[in-house]
Amino acid sequence: MHIVLVYDVVSDSRRRRLHQRLQRYLVPVQYSVFEGPVNITLLDTIERLVHRELDLEVDDVRIYQLCQGCVGRVRHHGVAIPVADPDIPVVV
């Protein structure tokens, strides 16, 4: 499965910490947007990490699961580099 994770974190320190920790598992495609292939175990790990870092009263994280067909239809413009999912051929 392929996910896109986006966040809006109020605190600079929490935002930096979350960004640094997410880089272990996903590719940052914009400062507050990550994406990449995951399995259910890795998704659970990422969700636990997110819950540890957030203040659920003021912060927001959304995780979108993309089907294989949807990942293949993502359009990139500008300097965006496609994030490859090993199960999906990238057509350039």
PDB file of N, CA and C in Angstrom:
ATOM      1  N   MET A   1       0.851  -1.171   0.000  1.00  0.00           N
ATOM      2  CA  MET A   1       0.000   0.000   0.000  1.00  0.00           C
ATOM      3  C   MET A   1       0.892   1.228   0.000  1.00  0.00           C
ATOM      4  N   HIS A   2       0.387   2.313  -0.490  1.00  0.00           N
ATOM      5  CA  HIS A   2       1.114   3.580  -0.589  1.00  0.00           C
ATOM      6  C   HIS A   2       0.315   4.619   0.190  1.00  0.00           C
ATOM      7  N   ILE A   3       0.991   5.415   1.005  1.00  0.00           N
ATOM      8  CA  ILE A   3       0.273   6.433   1.780  1.00  0.00           C
ATOM      9  C   ILE A   3       0.833   7.821   1.503  1.00  0.00           C
ATOM     10  N   VAL A   4      -0.025   8.795   1.737  1.00  0.00           N
ATOM     11  CA  VAL A   4       0.360  10.205   1.773  1.00  0.00           C
ATOM     12  C   VAL A   4      -0.025  10.683   3.165  1.00  0.00           C
ATOM     13  N   LEU A   5       0.939  11.223   3.886  1.00  0.00           N
ATOM     14  CA  LEU A   5       0.711  11.722   5.241  1.00  0.00           C
ATOM     15  C   LEU A   5       0.950  13.224   5.224  1.00  0.00           C
ATOM     16  N   VAL A   6      -0.030  13.979   5.700  1.00  0.00           N
ATOM     17  CA  VAL A   6       0.093  15.437   5.775  1.00  0.00           C
ATOM     18  C   VAL A   6      -0.169  15.876   7.209  1.00  0.00           C
ATOM     19  N   TYR A   7       0.490  16.938   7.606  1.00  0.00           N
ATOM     20  CA  TYR A   7       0.293  17.383   8.991  1.00  0.00           C
ATOM     21  C   TYR A   7       0.295  18.897   9.100  1.00  0.00           C
ATOM     22  N   ASP A   8      -0.388  19.335  10.147  1.00  0.00           N
ATOM     23  CA  ASP A   8      -0.417  20.734  10.545  1.00  0.00           C
ATOM     24  C   ASP A   8      -0.184  20.729  12.053  1.00  0.00           C
ATOM     25  N   VAL A   9       1.050  21.015  12.451  1.00  0.00           N
ATOM     26  CA  VAL A   9       1.455  20.956  13.857  1.00  0.00           C
ATOM     27  C   VAL A   9       1.790  22.371  14.306  1.00  0.00           C
ATOM     28  N   VAL A  10       1.153  22.805  15.371  1.00  0.00           N
ATOM     29  CA  VAL A  10       1.257  24.188  15.843  1.00  0.00           C
ATOM     30  C   VAL A  10       2.644  24.520  16.386  1.00  0.00           C
ATOM     31  N   SER A  11       3.189  23.662  17.207  1.00  0.00           N
ATOM     32  CA  SER A  11       4.457  23.926  17.876  1.00  0.00           C
ATOM     33  C   SER A  11       5.639  23.663  16.945  1.00  0.00           C
ATOM     34  N   ASP A  12       6.562  24.624  16.868  1.00  0.00           N
ATOM     35  CA  ASP A  12       7.758  24.449  16.039  1.00  0.00           C
ATOM     36  C   ASP A  12       8.567  23.233  16.467  1.00  0.00           C
ATOM     37  N   SER A  13       8.746  23.034  17.765  1.00  0.00           N
ATOM     38  CA  SER A  13       9.566  21.912  18.232  1.00  0.00           C
ATOM     39  C   SER A  13       8.893  20.570  17.929  1.00  0.00           C
ATOM     40  N   ARG A  14       7.590  20.461  18.143  1.00  0.00           N
ATOM     41  CA  ARG A  14       6.882  19.213  17.810  1.00  0.00           C
ATOM     42  C   ARG A  14       6.900  18.969  16.309  1.00  0.00           C
ATOM     43  N   ARG A  15       6.746  20.034  15.531  1.00  0.00           N
ATOM     44  CA  ARG A  15       6.739  19.916  14.070  1.00  0.00           C
ATOM     45  C   ARG A  15       8.099  19.425  13.561  1.00  0.00           C
ATOM     46  N   ARG A  16       9.182  19.990  14.078  1.00  0.00           N
ATOM     47  CA  ARG A  16      10.526  19.555  13.676  1.00  0.00           C
ATOM     48  C   ARG A  16      10.778  18.107  14.075  1.00  0.00           C
ATOM     49  N   ARG A  17      10.383  17.754  15.303  1.00  0.00           N
ATOM     50  CA  ARG A  17      10.588  16.396  15.802  1.00  0.00           C
ATOM     51  C   ARG A  17       9.797  15.383  14.958  1.00  0.00           C
ATOM     52  N   LEU A  18       8.548  15.706  14.662  1.00  0.00           N
ATOM     53  CA  LEU A  18       7.729  14.818  13.843  1.00  0.00           C
ATOM     54  C   LEU A  18       8.353  14.663  12.456  1.00  0.00           C
ATOM     55  N   HIS A  19       8.767  15.762  11.863  1.00  0.00           N
ATOM     56  CA  HIS A  19       9.386  15.723  10.534  1.00  0.00           C
ATOM     57  C   HIS A  19      10.619  14.813  10.534  1.00  0.00           C
ATOM     58  N   GLN A  20      11.485  14.982  11.514  1.00  0.00           N
ATOM     59  CA  GLN A  20      12.704  14.177  11.597  1.00  0.00           C
ATOM     60  C   GLN A  20      12.383  12.693  11.767  1.00  0.00           C
ATOM     61  N   ARG A  21      11.410  12.383  12.584  1.00  0.00           N
ATOM     62  CA  ARG A  21      11.082  10.977  12.838  1.00  0.00           C
ATOM     63  C   ARG A  21      10.374  10.326  11.657  1.00  0.00           C
ATOM     64  N   LEU A  22       9.546  11.081  10.960  1.00  0.00           N
ATOM     65  CA  LEU A  22       8.863  10.514   9.794  1.00  0.00           C
ATOM     66  C   LEU A  22       9.849  10.191   8.670  1.00  0.00           C
ATOM     67  N   GLN A  23      10.954  10.922   8.590  1.00  0.00           N
ATOM     68  CA  GLN A  23      11.949  10.678   7.547  1.00  0.00           C
ATOM     69  C   GLN A  23      12.556   9.282   7.635  1.00  0.00           C
ATOM     70  N   ARG A  24      12.444   8.629   8.770  1.00  0.00           N
ATOM     71  CA  ARG A  24      12.935   7.253   8.906  1.00  0.00           C
ATOM     72  C   ARG A  24      12.112   6.279   8.065  1.00  0.00           C
ATOM     73  N   TYR A  25      10.850   6.648   7.789  1.00  0.00           N
ATOM     74  CA  TYR A  25       9.916   5.703   7.188  1.00  0.00           C
ATOM     75  C   TYR A  25       9.354   6.138   5.835  1.00  0.00           C
ATOM     76  N   LEU A  26       9.264   7.443   5.603  1.00  0.00           N
ATOM     77  CA  LEU A  26       8.607   7.968   4.408  1.00  0.00           C
ATOM     78  C   LEU A  26       9.486   9.026   3.754  1.00  0.00           C
ATOM     79  N   VAL A  27       9.135   9.387   2.540  1.00  0.00           N
ATOM     80  CA  VAL A  27       9.883  10.404   1.787  1.00  0.00           C
ATOM     81  C   VAL A  27       9.179  11.753   1.934  1.00  0.00           C
ATOM     82  N   PRO A  28       9.907  12.793   2.380  1.00  0.00           N
ATOM     83  CA  PRO A  28       9.282  14.114   2.430  1.00  0.00           C
ATOM     84  C   PRO A  28       9.173  14.680   1.015  1.00  0.00           C
ATOM     85  N   VAL A  29       7.960  14.986   0.592  1.00  0.00           N
ATOM     86  CA  VAL A  29       7.764  15.547  -0.746  1.00  0.00           C
ATOM     87  C   VAL A  29       7.484  17.040  -0.686  1.00  0.00           C
ATOM     88  N   GLN A  30       7.068  17.523   0.460  1.00  0.00           N
ATOM     89  CA  GLN A  30       6.984  18.934   0.812  1.00  0.00           C
ATOM     90  C   GLN A  30       7.214  18.957   2.317  1.00  0.00           C
ATOM     91  N   TYR A  31       7.410  20.135   2.912  1.00  0.00           N
ATOM     92  CA  TYR A  31       7.802  20.121   4.319  1.00  0.00           C
ATOM     93  C   TYR A  31       6.790  19.393   5.202  1.00  0.00           C
ATOM     94  N   SER A  32       5.526  19.563   4.983  1.00  0.00           N
ATOM     95  CA  SER A  32       4.539  18.908   5.849  1.00  0.00           C
ATOM     96  C   SER A  32       3.798  17.786   5.128  1.00  0.00           C
ATOM     97  N   VAL A  33       4.408  17.240   4.089  1.00  0.00           N
ATOM     98  CA  VAL A  33       3.793  16.150   3.329  1.00  0.00           C
ATOM     99  C   VAL A  33       4.831  15.056   3.092  1.00  0.00           C
ATOM    100  N   PHE A  34       4.462  13.841   3.467  1.00  0.00           N
ATOM    101  CA  PHE A  34       5.309  12.670   3.266  1.00  0.00           C
ATOM    102  C   PHE A  34       4.528  11.648   2.475  1.00  0.00           C
ATOM    103  N   GLU A  35       5.250  10.784   1.773  1.00  0.00           N
ATOM    104  CA  GLU A  35       4.577   9.673   1.116  1.00  0.00           C
ATOM    105  C   GLU A  35       5.535   8.519   0.947  1.00  0.00           C
ATOM    106  N   GLY A  36       4.951   7.356   0.698  1.00  0.00           N
ATOM    107  CA  GLY A  36       5.773   6.189   0.431  1.00  0.00           C
ATOM    108  C   GLY A  36       5.005   4.905   0.622  1.00  0.00           C
ATOM    109  N   PRO A  37       5.632   3.801   0.196  1.00  0.00           N
ATOM    110  CA  PRO A  37       5.010   2.490   0.357  1.00  0.00           C
ATOM    111  C   PRO A  37       5.153   2.017   1.798  1.00  0.00           C
ATOM    112  N   VAL A  38       4.107   1.387   2.317  1.00  0.00           N
ATOM    113  CA  VAL A  38       4.125   0.828   3.667  1.00  0.00           C
ATOM    114  C   VAL A  38       3.355  -0.495   3.658  1.00  0.00           C
ATOM    115  N   ASN A  39       3.637  -1.304   4.658  1.00  0.00           N
ATOM    116  CA  ASN A  39       2.775  -2.451   4.933  1.00  0.00           C
ATOM    117  C   ASN A  39       1.997  -2.125   6.197  1.00  0.00           C
ATOM    118  N   ILE A  40       1.110  -2.989   6.607  1.00  0.00           N
ATOM    119  CA  ILE A  40       0.248  -2.686   7.754  1.00  0.00           C
ATOM    120  C   ILE A  40       1.056  -2.508   9.039  1.00  0.00           C
ATOM    121  N   THR A  41       2.139  -3.249   9.208  1.00  0.00           N
ATOM    122  CA  THR A  41       2.983  -3.120  10.408  1.00  0.00           C
ATOM    123  C   THR A  41       3.645  -1.751  10.446  1.00  0.00           C
ATOM    124  N   LEU A  42       4.180  -1.321   9.307  1.00  0.00           N
ATOM    125  CA  LEU A  42       4.823  -0.002   9.250  1.00  0.00           C
ATOM    126  C   LEU A  42       3.792   1.105   9.438  1.00  0.00           C
ATOM    127  N   LEU A  43       2.605   0.941   8.867  1.00  0.00           N
ATOM    128  CA  LEU A  43       1.554   1.945   9.061  1.00  0.00           C
ATOM    129  C   LEU A  43       1.203   2.068  10.542  1.00  0.00           C
ATOM    130  N   ASP A  44       1.091   0.950  11.235  1.00  0.00           N
ATOM    131  CA  ASP A  44       0.824   0.988  12.685  1.00  0.00           C
ATOM    132  C   ASP A  44       1.948   1.704  13.431  1.00  0.00           C
ATOM    133  N   THR A  45       3.184   1.440  13.057  1.00  0.00           N
ATOM    134  CA  THR A  45       4.341   2.104  13.674  1.00  0.00           C
ATOM    135  C   THR A  45       4.262   3.612  13.466  1.00  0.00           C
ATOM    136  N   ILE A  46       3.960   4.028  12.238  1.00  0.00           N
ATOM    137  CA  ILE A  46       3.860   5.455  11.923  1.00  0.00           C
ATOM    138  C   ILE A  46       2.728   6.097  12.708  1.00  0.00           C
ATOM    139  N   GLU A  47       1.591   5.427  12.816  1.00  0.00           N
ATOM    140  CA  GLU A  47       0.467   6.001  13.563  1.00  0.00           C
ATOM    141  C   GLU A  47       0.789   6.121  15.049  1.00  0.00           C
ATOM    142  N   ARG A  48       1.505   5.165  15.615  1.00  0.00           N
ATOM    143  CA  ARG A  48       1.913   5.279  17.028  1.00  0.00           C
ATOM    144  C   ARG A  48       2.876   6.454  17.207  1.00  0.00           C
ATOM    145  N   LEU A  49       3.815   6.601  16.284  1.00  0.00           N
ATOM    146  CA  LEU A  49       4.763   7.717  16.331  1.00  0.00           C
ATOM    147  C   LEU A  49       4.010   9.043  16.291  1.00  0.00           C
ATOM    148  N   VAL A  50       3.059   9.160  15.375  1.00  0.00           N
ATOM    149  CA  VAL A  50       2.275  10.383  15.230  1.00  0.00           C
ATOM    150  C   VAL A  50       1.546  10.702  16.530  1.00  0.00           C
ATOM    151  N   HIS A  51       0.917   9.714  17.133  1.00  0.00           N
ATOM    152  CA  HIS A  51       0.167   9.956  18.370  1.00  0.00           C
ATOM    153  C   HIS A  51       1.072  10.383  19.520  1.00  0.00           C
ATOM    154  N   ARG A  52       2.305   9.873  19.537  1.00  0.00           N
ATOM    155  CA  ARG A  52       3.248  10.282  20.594  1.00  0.00           C
ATOM    156  C   ARG A  52       3.687  11.728  20.421  1.00  0.00           C
ATOM    157  N   GLU A  53       3.762  12.203  19.190  1.00  0.00           N
ATOM    158  CA  GLU A  53       4.305  13.535  18.922  1.00  0.00           C
ATOM    159  C   GLU A  53       3.260  14.650  18.940  1.00  0.00           C
ATOM    160  N   LEU A  54       2.001  14.323  18.734  1.00  0.00           N
ATOM    161  CA  LEU A  54       0.974  15.350  18.566  1.00  0.00           C
ATOM    162  C   LEU A  54       0.367  15.819  19.871  1.00  0.00           C
ATOM    163  N   ASP A  55      -0.117  17.038  19.837  1.00  0.00           N
ATOM    164  CA  ASP A  55      -1.065  17.531  20.837  1.00  0.00           C
ATOM    165  C   ASP A  55      -2.418  17.429  20.140  1.00  0.00           C
ATOM    166  N   LEU A  56      -3.198  16.435  20.503  1.00  0.00           N
ATOM    167  CA  LEU A  56      -4.453  16.148  19.801  1.00  0.00           C
ATOM    168  C   LEU A  56      -5.490  17.253  19.941  1.00  0.00           C
ATOM    169  N   GLU A  57      -5.241  18.212  20.802  1.00  0.00           N
ATOM    170  CA  GLU A  57      -6.158  19.342  20.962  1.00  0.00           C
ATOM    171  C   GLU A  57      -5.947  20.425  19.907  1.00  0.00           C
ATOM    172  N   VAL A  58      -4.730  20.499  19.324  1.00  0.00           N
ATOM    173  CA  VAL A  58      -4.439  21.598  18.392  1.00  0.00           C
ATOM    174  C   VAL A  58      -3.791  21.160  17.079  1.00  0.00           C
ATOM    175  N   ASP A  59      -3.236  19.953  17.024  1.00  0.00           N
ATOM    176  CA  ASP A  59      -2.527  19.493  15.836  1.00  0.00           C
ATOM    177  C   ASP A  59      -3.418  18.584  14.995  1.00  0.00           C
ATOM    178  N   ASP A  60      -3.022  18.412  13.728  1.00  0.00           N
ATOM    179  CA  ASP A  60      -3.806  17.585  12.808  1.00  0.00           C
ATOM    180  C   ASP A  60      -2.867  16.796  11.912  1.00  0.00           C
ATOM    181  N   VAL A  61      -3.136  15.505  11.779  1.00  0.00           N
ATOM    182  CA  VAL A  61      -2.421  14.651  10.832  1.00  0.00           C
ATOM    183  C   VAL A  61      -3.463  13.867  10.062  1.00  0.00           C
ATOM    184  N   ARG A  62      -3.266  13.789   8.754  1.00  0.00           N
ATOM    185  CA  ARG A  62      -4.149  12.986   7.895  1.00  0.00           C
ATOM    186  C   ARG A  62      -3.275  12.003   7.133  1.00  0.00           C
ATOM    187  N   ILE A  63      -3.761  10.772   7.057  1.00  0.00           N
ATOM    188  CA  ILE A  63      -3.065   9.732   6.309  1.00  0.00           C
ATOM    189  C   ILE A  63      -4.023   9.221   5.244  1.00  0.00           C
ATOM    190  N   TYR A  64      -3.620   9.388   3.995  1.00  0.00           N
ATOM    191  CA  TYR A  64      -4.428   8.932   2.863  1.00  0.00           C
ATOM    192  C   TYR A  64      -3.797   7.669   2.297  1.00  0.00           C
ATOM    193  N   GLN A  65      -4.573   6.610   2.182  1.00  0.00           N
ATOM    194  CA  GLN A  65      -4.108   5.386   1.545  1.00  0.00           C
ATOM    195  C   GLN A  65      -4.478   5.448   0.073  1.00  0.00           C
ATOM    196  N   LEU A  66      -3.484   5.243  -0.784  1.00  0.00           N
ATOM    197  CA  LEU A  66      -3.723   5.284  -2.218  1.00  0.00           C
ATOM    198  C   LEU A  66      -3.717   3.864  -2.776  1.00  0.00           C
ATOM    199  N   CYS A  67      -4.703   3.559  -3.596  1.00  0.00           N
ATOM    200  CA  CYS A  67      -4.710   2.265  -4.281  1.00  0.00           C
ATOM    201  C   CYS A  67      -3.602   2.277  -5.335  1.00  0.00           C
ATOM    202  N   GLN A  68      -3.242   1.107  -5.822  1.00  0.00           N
ATOM    203  CA  GLN A  68      -2.163   1.038  -6.809  1.00  0.00           C
ATOM    204  C   GLN A  68      -2.477   1.855  -8.055  1.00  0.00           C
ATOM    205  N   GLY A  69      -3.725   1.808  -8.496  1.00  0.00           N
ATOM    206  CA  GLY A  69      -4.103   2.599  -9.668  1.00  0.00           C
ATOM    207  C   GLY A  69      -3.975   4.088  -9.418  1.00  0.00           C
ATOM    208  N   CYS A  70      -4.326   4.516  -8.219  1.00  0.00           N
ATOM    209  CA  CYS A  70      -4.246   5.946  -7.875  1.00  0.00           C
ATOM    210  C   CYS A  70      -2.796   6.428  -7.827  1.00  0.00           C
ATOM    211  N   VAL A  71      -1.918   5.616  -7.286  1.00  0.00           N
ATOM    212  CA  VAL A  71      -0.504   6.011  -7.215  1.00  0.00           C
ATOM    213  C   VAL A  71       0.039   6.224  -8.620  1.00  0.00           C
ATOM    214  N   GLY A  72      -0.361   5.380  -9.539  1.00  0.00           N
ATOM    215  CA  GLY A  72       0.099   5.508 -10.916  1.00  0.00           C
ATOM    216  C   GLY A  72      -0.438   6.733 -11.633  1.00  0.00           C
ATOM    217  N   ARG A  73      -1.504   7.331 -11.078  1.00  0.00           N
ATOM    218  CA  ARG A  73      -2.103   8.508 -11.718  1.00  0.00           C
ATOM    219  C   ARG A  73      -1.739   9.820 -11.017  1.00  0.00           C
ATOM    220  N   VAL A  74      -0.839   9.773 -10.041  1.00  0.00           N
ATOM    221  CA  VAL A  74      -0.399  11.005  -9.379  1.00  0.00           C
ATOM    222  C   VAL A  74       0.359  11.837 -10.394  1.00  0.00           C
ATOM    223  N   ARG A  75       0.034  13.112 -10.472  1.00  0.00           N
ATOM    224  CA  ARG A  75       0.697  14.020 -11.421  1.00  0.00           C
ATOM    225  C   ARG A  75       1.688  14.890 -10.669  1.00  0.00           C
ATOM    226  N   HIS A  76       2.856  15.033 -11.225  1.00  0.00           N
ATOM    227  CA  HIS A  76       3.915  15.828 -10.616  1.00  0.00           C
ATOM    228  C   HIS A  76       4.228  17.016 -11.508  1.00  0.00           C
ATOM    229  N   HIS A  77       4.410  18.181 -10.922  1.00  0.00           N
ATOM    230  CA  HIS A  77       4.744  19.397 -11.661  1.00  0.00           C
ATOM    231  C   HIS A  77       5.905  20.084 -10.953  1.00  0.00           C
ATOM    232  N   GLY A  78       6.684  20.814 -11.671  1.00  0.00           N
ATOM    233  CA  GLY A  78       7.808  21.527 -11.060  1.00  0.00           C
ATOM    234  C   GLY A  78       8.918  20.565 -10.701  1.00  0.00           C
ATOM    235  N   VAL A  79       9.494  20.748  -9.539  1.00  0.00           N
ATOM    236  CA  VAL A  79      10.645  19.955  -9.130  1.00  0.00           C
ATOM    237  C   VAL A  79      10.253  18.665  -8.426  1.00  0.00           C
ATOM    238  N   ALA A  80       8.967  18.371  -8.392  1.00  0.00           N
ATOM    239  CA  ALA A  80       8.493  17.166  -7.709  1.00  0.00           C
ATOM    240  C   ALA A  80       9.107  15.916  -8.330  1.00  0.00           C
ATOM    241  N   ILE A  81       9.544  15.018  -7.487  1.00  0.00           N
ATOM    242  CA  ILE A  81      10.103  13.746  -7.933  1.00  0.00           C
ATOM    243  C   ILE A  81       9.145  12.649  -7.491  1.00  0.00           C
ATOM    244  N   PRO A  82       8.717  11.778  -8.408  1.00  0.00           N
ATOM    245  CA  PRO A  82       7.810  10.703  -8.015  1.00  0.00           C
ATOM    246  C   PRO A  82       8.434   9.811  -6.945  1.00  0.00           C
ATOM    247  N   VAL A  83       7.626   9.397  -5.991  1.00  0.00           N
ATOM    248  CA  VAL A  83       8.056   8.463  -4.956  1.00  0.00           C
ATOM    249  C   VAL A  83       7.650   7.079  -5.436  1.00  0.00           C
ATOM    250  N   ALA A  84       8.638   6.242  -5.652  1.00  0.00           N
ATOM    251  CA  ALA A  84       8.379   4.918  -6.231  1.00  0.00           C
ATOM    252  C   ALA A  84       7.870   3.950  -5.183  1.00  0.00           C
ATOM    253  N   ASP A  85       6.851   3.204  -5.558  1.00  0.00           N
ATOM    254  CA  ASP A  85       6.372   2.070  -4.792  1.00  0.00           C
ATOM    255  C   ASP A  85       6.907   0.852  -5.520  1.00  0.00           C
ATOM    256  N   PRO A  86       7.633  -0.036  -4.842  1.00  0.00           N
ATOM    257  CA  PRO A  86       8.261  -1.152  -5.557  1.00  0.00           C
ATOM    258  C   PRO A  86       7.277  -2.059  -6.293  1.00  0.00           C
ATOM    259  N   ASP A  87       6.004  -2.020  -5.925  1.00  0.00           N
ATOM    260  CA  ASP A  87       5.009  -2.860  -6.582  1.00  0.00           C
ATOM    261  C   ASP A  87       4.355  -2.185  -7.781  1.00  0.00           C
ATOM    262  N   ILE A  88       4.668  -0.907  -8.017  1.00  0.00           N
ATOM    263  CA  ILE A  88       3.999  -0.153  -9.080  1.00  0.00           C
ATOM    264  C   ILE A  88       5.048   0.408 -10.026  1.00  0.00           C
ATOM    265  N   PRO A  89       4.956   0.089 -11.324  1.00  0.00           N
ATOM    266  CA  PRO A  89       5.919   0.670 -12.265  1.00  0.00           C
ATOM    267  C   PRO A  89       5.692   2.167 -12.413  1.00  0.00           C
ATOM    268  N   VAL A  90       6.773   2.932 -12.429  1.00  0.00           N
ATOM    269  CA  VAL A  90       6.685   4.379 -12.607  1.00  0.00           C
ATOM    270  C   VAL A  90       6.827   4.686 -14.086  1.00  0.00           C
ATOM    271  N   VAL A  91       5.849   5.370 -14.646  1.00  0.00           N
ATOM    272  CA  VAL A  91       5.892   5.753 -16.053  1.00  0.00           C
ATOM    273  C   VAL A  91       6.236   7.216 -16.125  1.00  0.00           C
ATOM    274  N   VAL A  92       7.324   7.551 -16.813  1.00  0.00           N
ATOM    275  CA  VAL A  92       7.767   8.941 -16.914  1.00  0.00           C
ATOM    276  C   VAL A  92       7.734   9.377 -18.353  1.00  0.00           C
TER     277      VAL A  92
END
